[in-house]
mmCIF file of C-alpha atoms in Angstrom:
data_model
loop_
_atom_site.group_PDB
_atom_site.id
_atom_site.type_symbol
_atom_site.label_atom_id
_atom_site.label_comp_id
_atom_site.label_asym_id
_atom_site.label_seq_id
_atom_site.Cartn_x
_atom_site.Cartn_y
_atom_site.Cartn_z
ATOM 1 C CA MET A 1103 36.367 -63.892 -9.241
ATOM 2 C CA ALA A 1104 34.450 -62.957 -6.122
ATOM 3 C CA PHE A 1105 36.454 -61.601 -3.066
ATOM 4 C CA GLU A 1106 35.070 -61.706 0.513
ATOM 5 C CA THR A 1107 37.596 -59.360 2.383
ATOM 6 C CA ILE A 1108 38.480 -56.911 -0.516
ATOM 7 C CA VAL A 1109 36.666 -54.986 -3.199
ATOM 8 C CA VAL A 1110 38.341 -55.016 -6.516
ATOM 9 C CA GLU A 1111 37.337 -52.332 -9.341
ATOM 10 C CA THR A 1112 39.125 -50.992 -12.561
ATOM 11 C CA GLN A 1113 38.742 -47.423 -13.324
ATOM 12 C CA GLY A 1114 40.219 -46.742 -16.781
ATOM 13 C CA HIS A 1115 43.680 -47.999 -16.728
ATOM 14 C CA VAL A 1116 43.978 -48.002 -12.840
ATOM 15 C CA GLY A 1117 43.319 -51.076 -10.672
ATOM 16 C CA LEU A 1118 41.892 -50.305 -7.392
ATOM 17 C CA ILE A 1119 41.870 -52.644 -4.379
ATOM 18 C CA THR A 1120 39.763 -51.702 -1.195
ATOM 19 C CA LEU A 1121 40.474 -53.547 2.045
ATOM 20 C CA ASP A 1122 37.000 -54.482 3.278
ATOM 21 C CA ARG A 1123 36.921 -55.943 6.747
ATOM 22 C CA PRO A 1124 35.163 -53.051 8.517
ATOM 23 C CA GLU A 1125 34.309 -55.052 11.615
ATOM 24 C CA SER A 1126 37.967 -55.260 12.458
ATOM 25 C CA LEU A 1127 39.336 -51.981 11.073
ATOM 26 C CA ASN A 1128 40.762 -53.944 8.081
ATOM 27 C CA ALA A 1129 42.950 -56.127 10.180
ATOM 28 C CA LEU A 1130 44.995 -58.256 7.802
ATOM 29 C CA ASN A 1131 44.227 -61.900 8.158
ATOM 30 C CA ALA A 1132 45.236 -64.731 5.992
ATOM 31 C CA SER A 1133 42.133 -64.371 3.849
ATOM 32 C CA LEU A 1134 42.755 -60.669 3.065
ATOM 33 C CA LEU A 1135 46.204 -61.035 2.487
ATOM 34 C CA GLY A 1136 45.588 -64.093 -0.016
ATOM 35 C CA GLU A 1137 43.018 -62.117 -1.829
ATOM 36 C CA MET A 1138 45.066 -58.933 -2.036
ATOM 37 C CA ALA A 1139 47.901 -61.064 -3.618
ATOM 38 C CA THR A 1140 45.367 -62.501 -6.095
ATOM 39 C CA ALA A 1141 44.057 -59.331 -7.056
ATOM 40 C CA LEU A 1142 47.677 -57.623 -7.421
ATOM 41 C CA ALA A 1143 48.719 -60.608 -9.657
ATOM 42 C CA LYS A 1144 45.737 -60.196 -11.856
ATOM 43 C CA PHE A 1145 46.475 -56.393 -12.214
ATOM 44 C CA GLU A 1146 50.010 -57.185 -12.898
ATOM 45 C CA ALA A 1147 49.001 -59.635 -15.789
ATOM 46 C CA ASP A 1148 46.385 -57.233 -17.306
ATOM 47 C CA GLU A 1149 48.108 -55.163 -20.064
ATOM 48 C CA THR A 1150 45.466 -52.608 -19.921
ATOM 49 C CA ILE A 1151 46.368 -51.623 -16.308
ATOM 50 C CA GLY A 1152 49.223 -49.192 -15.549
ATOM 51 C CA ALA A 1153 48.970 -48.413 -11.901
ATOM 52 C CA ILE A 1154 47.520 -49.869 -8.910
ATOM 53 C CA VAL A 1155 45.717 -48.225 -5.839
ATOM 54 C CA ILE A 1156 45.365 -49.909 -2.479
ATOM 55 C CA THR A 1157 43.013 -48.020 0.147
ATOM 56 C CA GLY A 1158 40.756 -49.002 3.146
ATOM 57 C CA SER A 1159 38.033 -47.009 4.805
ATOM 58 C CA GLU A 1160 37.862 -43.456 6.515
ATOM 59 C CA LYS A 1161 38.505 -45.137 9.883
ATOM 60 C CA ALA A 1162 41.330 -47.371 8.813
ATOM 61 C CA PHE A 1163 43.804 -48.213 5.900
ATOM 62 C CA ALA A 1164 44.439 -51.427 8.064
ATOM 63 C CA ALA A 1165 44.874 -51.452 11.833
ATOM 64 C CA GLY A 1166 47.363 -54.241 11.702
ATOM 65 C CA ALA A 1167 47.697 -58.026 11.412
ATOM 66 C CA ASP A 1168 44.821 -60.102 12.754
ATOM 67 C CA ILE A 1169 46.252 -60.777 16.237
ATOM 68 C CA LYS A 1170 43.631 -63.214 17.004
ATOM 69 C CA GLU A 1171 44.866 -65.423 14.092
ATOM 70 C CA MET A 1172 48.421 -64.927 15.216
ATOM 71 C CA ALA A 1173 48.548 -65.416 18.952
ATOM 72 C CA GLU A 1174 48.834 -69.037 19.072
ATOM 73 C CA ARG A 1175 51.537 -69.303 16.549
ATOM 74 C CA THR A 1176 54.952 -70.870 17.489
ATOM 75 C CA TYR A 1177 58.478 -70.243 16.322
ATOM 76 C CA PRO A 1178 58.825 -73.508 14.403
ATOM 77 C CA GLY A 1179 55.362 -72.827 12.821
ATOM 78 C CA THR A 1180 56.201 -69.284 11.749
ATOM 79 C CA MET A 1181 59.636 -70.557 10.253
ATOM 80 C CA LEU A 1182 58.054 -73.626 8.406
ATOM 81 C CA ASP A 1183 55.172 -71.484 6.931
ATOM 82 C CA ASP A 1184 57.431 -68.603 6.147
ATOM 83 C CA PHE A 1185 54.614 -66.536 7.829
ATOM 84 C CA MET A 1186 55.802 -63.157 6.968
ATOM 85 C CA GLY A 1187 56.733 -64.007 3.431
ATOM 86 C CA GLY A 1188 54.403 -65.195 0.919
ATOM 87 C CA PRO A 1189 51.352 -62.817 0.538
ATOM 88 C CA TRP A 1190 52.918 -60.187 2.611
ATOM 89 C CA GLU A 1191 55.539 -59.635 -0.042
ATOM 90 C CA ALA A 1192 52.923 -59.393 -2.769
ATOM 91 C CA VAL A 1193 53.079 -55.533 -2.896
ATOM 92 C CA SER A 1194 56.857 -55.288 -3.216
ATOM 93 C CA ARG A 1195 56.829 -57.820 -5.901
ATOM 94 C CA CYS A 1196 54.794 -55.650 -8.207
ATOM 95 C CA ARG A 1197 56.493 -54.143 -11.157
ATOM 96 C CA LYS A 1198 53.763 -51.687 -11.663
ATOM 97 C CA PRO A 1199 53.450 -48.769 -9.419
ATOM 98 C CA VAL A 1200 51.459 -49.214 -6.437
ATOM 99 C CA ILE A 1201 49.960 -46.258 -4.600
ATOM 100 C CA ALA A 1202 48.558 -46.348 -1.002
ATOM 101 C CA ALA A 1203 45.721 -43.979 -0.245
ATOM 102 C CA VAL A 1204 45.675 -43.833 3.581
ATOM 103 C CA ALA A 1205 43.047 -42.466 5.898
ATOM 104 C CA GLY A 1206 42.531 -43.272 9.458
ATOM 105 C CA TYR A 1207 44.957 -45.918 11.094
ATOM 106 C CA ALA A 1208 47.644 -47.572 9.218
ATOM 107 C CA LEU A 1209 49.318 -49.633 12.016
ATOM 108 C CA GLY A 1210 51.439 -52.666 12.361
ATOM 109 C CA GLY A 1211 51.070 -54.665 9.169
ATOM 110 C CA GLY A 1212 48.651 -52.000 7.808
ATOM 111 C CA CYS A 1213 51.666 -49.465 7.917
ATOM 112 C CA GLU A 1214 54.108 -52.169 6.425
ATOM 113 C CA VAL A 1215 51.779 -52.731 3.487
ATOM 114 C CA ALA A 1216 51.657 -48.850 2.924
ATOM 115 C CA LEU A 1217 55.497 -48.765 3.340
ATOM 116 C CA ALA A 1218 55.792 -51.471 0.570
ATOM 117 C CA CYS A 1219 53.901 -49.166 -1.903
ATOM 118 C CA ASP A 1220 55.815 -46.857 -4.198
ATOM 119 C CA ILE A 1221 53.961 -43.777 -3.256
ATOM 120 C CA ILE A 1222 51.834 -43.103 0.000
ATOM 121 C CA ILE A 1223 49.170 -40.226 -0.296
ATOM 122 C CA ALA A 1224 47.717 -39.506 3.255
ATOM 123 C CA ALA A 1225 44.521 -38.004 4.323
ATOM 124 C CA ASP A 1226 44.714 -35.458 7.174
ATOM 125 C CA THR A 1227 43.189 -37.990 9.378
ATOM 126 C CA ALA A 1228 45.913 -40.658 8.749
ATOM 127 C CA ARG A 1229 47.902 -42.041 11.624
ATOM 128 C CA PHE A 1230 50.916 -44.287 11.098
ATOM 129 C CA GLY A 1231 52.512 -46.617 13.773
ATOM 130 C CA LEU A 1232 54.355 -49.771 14.500
ATOM 131 C CA PRO A 1233 53.072 -50.690 17.839
ATOM 132 C CA GLU A 1234 54.247 -54.447 17.711
ATOM 133 C CA ILE A 1235 56.594 -53.784 20.802
ATOM 134 C CA THR A 1236 53.541 -53.353 22.949
ATOM 135 C CA LEU A 1237 52.546 -57.205 22.017
ATOM 136 C CA GLY A 1238 56.071 -58.465 22.763
ATOM 137 C CA VAL A 1239 57.244 -58.601 19.218
ATOM 138 C CA ILE A 1240 58.664 -56.616 16.544
ATOM 139 C CA PRO A 1241 57.546 -55.524 13.022
ATOM 140 C CA GLY A 1242 57.962 -58.559 10.763
ATOM 141 C CA ALA A 1243 56.872 -57.707 7.243
ATOM 142 C CA GLY A 1244 59.598 -54.942 6.497
ATOM 143 C CA GLY A 1245 58.873 -52.257 9.044
ATOM 144 C CA THR A 1246 62.021 -52.072 10.689
ATOM 145 C CA GLN A 1247 63.788 -51.743 7.354
ATOM 146 C CA ARG A 1248 61.493 -49.604 5.092
ATOM 147 C CA LEU A 1249 60.627 -47.229 7.852
ATOM 148 C CA THR A 1250 64.270 -46.690 8.813
ATOM 149 C CA ARG A 1251 64.993 -46.113 5.104
ATOM 150 C CA ALA A 1252 62.128 -43.572 4.894
ATOM 151 C CA VAL A 1253 62.515 -41.423 7.897
ATOM 152 C CA GLY A 1254 65.801 -42.193 9.228
ATOM 153 C CA LYS A 1255 67.214 -44.252 12.245
ATOM 154 C CA ALA A 1256 66.465 -41.791 15.122
ATOM 155 C CA LYS A 1257 62.695 -41.287 14.297
ATOM 156 C CA ALA A 1258 62.269 -45.027 13.174
ATOM 157 C CA MET A 1259 63.944 -46.196 16.456
ATOM 158 C CA GLU A 1260 61.637 -44.067 18.631
ATOM 159 C CA MET A 1261 58.454 -45.198 16.776
ATOM 160 C CA ILE A 1262 59.391 -48.852 16.945
ATOM 161 C CA LEU A 1263 60.712 -48.935 20.519
ATOM 162 C CA SER A 1264 57.794 -47.111 22.043
ATOM 163 C CA GLY A 1265 55.027 -47.840 19.557
ATOM 164 C CA ARG A 1266 54.239 -44.057 19.235
ATOM 165 C CA PHE A 1267 51.858 -43.154 16.340
ATOM 166 C CA MET A 1268 52.936 -40.396 13.717
ATOM 167 C CA THR A 1269 50.231 -37.952 12.407
ATOM 168 C CA ALA A 1270 49.773 -37.461 8.768
ATOM 169 C CA GLU A 1271 51.458 -33.866 9.213
ATOM 170 C CA GLU A 1272 54.469 -35.347 10.913
ATOM 171 C CA ALA A 1273 54.700 -38.142 8.266
ATOM 172 C CA GLU A 1274 54.801 -35.481 5.435
ATOM 173 C CA ARG A 1275 57.596 -33.797 7.293
ATOM 174 C CA ALA A 1276 59.447 -36.950 7.783
ATOM 175 C CA CYS A 1277 59.104 -37.852 4.071
ATOM 176 C CA LEU A 1278 57.223 -41.001 5.103
ATOM 177 C CA VAL A 1279 54.382 -39.875 2.709
ATOM 178 C CA SER A 1280 54.401 -37.880 -0.724
ATOM 179 C CA ARG A 1281 51.710 -35.382 0.435
ATOM 180 C CA VAL A 1282 48.637 -34.834 2.782
ATOM 181 C CA VAL A 1283 45.281 -33.959 1.355
ATOM 182 C CA PRO A 1284 41.905 -33.448 2.969
ATOM 183 C CA GLU A 1285 40.241 -36.602 3.751
ATOM 184 C CA GLY A 1286 37.267 -35.675 1.430
ATOM 185 C CA ASP A 1287 39.675 -35.252 -1.444
ATOM 186 C CA LEU A 1288 41.744 -38.498 -0.975
ATOM 187 C CA MET A 1289 40.480 -40.637 -3.583
ATOM 188 C CA ASP A 1290 40.058 -38.050 -6.170
ATOM 189 C CA GLU A 1291 43.635 -36.922 -5.777
ATOM 190 C CA VAL A 1292 45.005 -40.487 -5.623
ATOM 191 C CA MET A 1293 42.913 -41.756 -8.527
ATOM 192 C CA SER A 1294 43.975 -38.724 -10.540
ATOM 193 C CA LEU A 1295 47.710 -39.350 -9.890
ATOM 194 C CA ALA A 1296 47.300 -43.034 -10.670
ATOM 195 C CA ALA A 1297 45.517 -42.114 -13.962
ATOM 196 C CA LYS A 1298 48.395 -39.826 -14.848
ATOM 197 C CA ILE A 1299 51.031 -42.363 -14.213
ATOM 198 C CA ALA A 1300 48.924 -45.106 -16.136
ATOM 199 C CA ASP A 1301 48.963 -42.825 -19.375
ATOM 200 C CA MET A 1302 52.770 -42.855 -19.546
ATOM 201 C CA SER A 1303 54.769 -45.470 -21.225
ATOM 202 C CA GLY A 1304 54.277 -48.658 -19.129
ATOM 203 C CA VAL A 1305 57.914 -49.784 -20.189
ATOM 204 C CA ALA A 1306 59.411 -46.438 -18.911
ATOM 205 C CA VAL A 1307 57.446 -46.540 -15.771
ATOM 206 C CA MET A 1308 58.579 -49.932 -14.769
ATOM 207 C CA VAL A 1309 62.214 -49.017 -15.562
ATOM 208 C CA ALA A 1310 62.049 -45.759 -13.697
ATOM 209 C CA LYS A 1311 60.468 -47.584 -10.656
ATOM 210 C CA LYS A 1312 63.299 -50.215 -10.583
ATOM 211 C CA THR A 1313 65.978 -47.471 -10.936
ATOM 212 C CA VAL A 1314 64.525 -45.465 -7.953
ATOM 213 C CA GLU A 1315 64.425 -48.585 -5.977
ATOM 214 C CA ARG A 1316 68.055 -49.266 -6.701
ATOM 215 C CA ALA A 1317 69.009 -46.148 -5.027
ATOM 216 C CA HIS A 1318 68.198 -47.658 -1.712
ATOM 217 C CA GLU A 1319 70.568 -50.757 -2.283
ATOM 218 C CA ALA A 1320 73.445 -49.442 -4.296
ATOM 219 C CA SER A 1321 76.285 -46.960 -3.673
ATOM 220 C CA LEU A 1322 76.069 -43.674 -5.698
ATOM 221 C CA SER A 1323 78.448 -44.716 -8.175
ATOM 222 C CA GLU A 1324 76.707 -48.086 -8.758
ATOM 223 C CA GLY A 1325 73.264 -46.310 -8.844
ATOM 224 C CA LEU A 1326 74.389 -43.822 -11.549
ATOM 225 C CA GLU A 1327 75.773 -46.653 -13.623
ATOM 226 C CA TYR A 1328 72.495 -48.640 -13.299
ATOM 227 C CA GLU A 1329 70.556 -45.406 -14.136
ATOM 228 C CA ARG A 1330 72.758 -44.797 -17.102
ATOM 229 C CA THR A 1331 72.147 -48.123 -18.475
ATOM 230 C CA ALA A 1332 68.469 -48.131 -17.840
ATOM 231 C CA PHE A 1333 68.291 -44.847 -19.701
ATOM 232 C CA TYR A 1334 70.181 -46.127 -22.690
ATOM 233 C CA SER A 1335 67.863 -49.126 -22.835
ATOM 234 C CA LEU A 1336 64.704 -47.139 -23.320
ATOM 235 C CA PHE A 1337 66.102 -45.962 -26.670
ATOM 236 C CA SER A 1338 65.269 -49.389 -27.906
ATOM 237 C CA THR A 1339 61.453 -48.795 -27.415
ATOM 238 C CA GLU A 1340 58.864 -47.656 -29.726
ATOM 239 C CA ASP A 1341 57.543 -45.434 -26.838
ATOM 240 C CA GLN A 1342 60.689 -43.410 -26.839
ATOM 241 C CA LYS A 1343 60.292 -42.734 -30.506
ATOM 242 C CA GLU A 1344 56.681 -41.777 -30.059
ATOM 243 C CA GLY A 1345 57.299 -39.625 -26.956
ATOM 244 C CA MET A 1346 60.005 -37.609 -28.454
ATOM 245 C CA ALA A 1347 58.191 -37.252 -31.822
ATOM 246 C CA ALA A 1348 55.077 -36.153 -30.055
ATOM 247 C CA PHE A 1349 57.234 -33.405 -28.115
ATOM 248 C CA VAL A 1350 58.700 -32.100 -31.440
ATOM 249 C CA GLU A 1351 55.323 -32.026 -33.121
ATOM 250 C CA LYS A 1352 53.643 -30.480 -30.139
ATOM 251 C CA ARG A 1353 50.886 -33.185 -29.576
ATOM 252 C CA LYS A 1354 50.080 -35.631 -26.891
ATOM 253 C CA ALA A 1355 52.013 -38.875 -27.087
ATOM 254 C CA GLN A 1356 50.132 -42.165 -27.790
ATOM 255 C CA PHE A 1357 52.147 -44.782 -25.968
ATOM 256 C CA ARG A 1358 51.732 -48.403 -26.643
ATOM 257 C CA ASN A 1359 53.942 -50.007 -24.037
ATOM 258 C CA ARG A 1360 56.385 -51.204 -26.670
#
């Protein structure tokens, strides 16, 4: 399938989606969001893909939603269309791990797409922000919720109410990103991490992802019970038998996602 606003590649067991609207710093219009959702669904359905990477350009991961496309919308229209649902939720619906490789600006909707990913690796040039308040609105694709969970109420409130940008260094200190790397090393580092994850048992990776996500939404006792049940369940898989046998036999495990 040919795409107009993204570039889709497969590198080994990793699916790579590059946002490609350079004239607008990868602003997220309906076409791009729809194409990204389609690509994510194809990677989800592909049994050979174990991890997915989303990136942009050196200047911008994505500089926000397409304001020209959004400006004339009305309240009834946004409600009837479920404007911030649908394709905007494609990343968070993925069961496979999704890594955001962020260089340059990740603002507004672009920041929200990154926040929906499971891991964010940032170049030292990255800038994060939710400046919707300067347009007379608020973040609508998860920004108020995910940023607060990531960095805490005080910092999230300051950024959302003022529209202030956060540097890559500050984002790492605030635990918004997993780590910061030199811009020139970004894709090598991210693809290496993605390949390492994709080489694990796909069943165990999906269970681990879901279990970590549970920590955001459950009490500690509920989360521990969920983790314990998930742990027990993996003893029904062939990959558990292979992984532990390989450890005992001092060889590399050959997982089959079963």
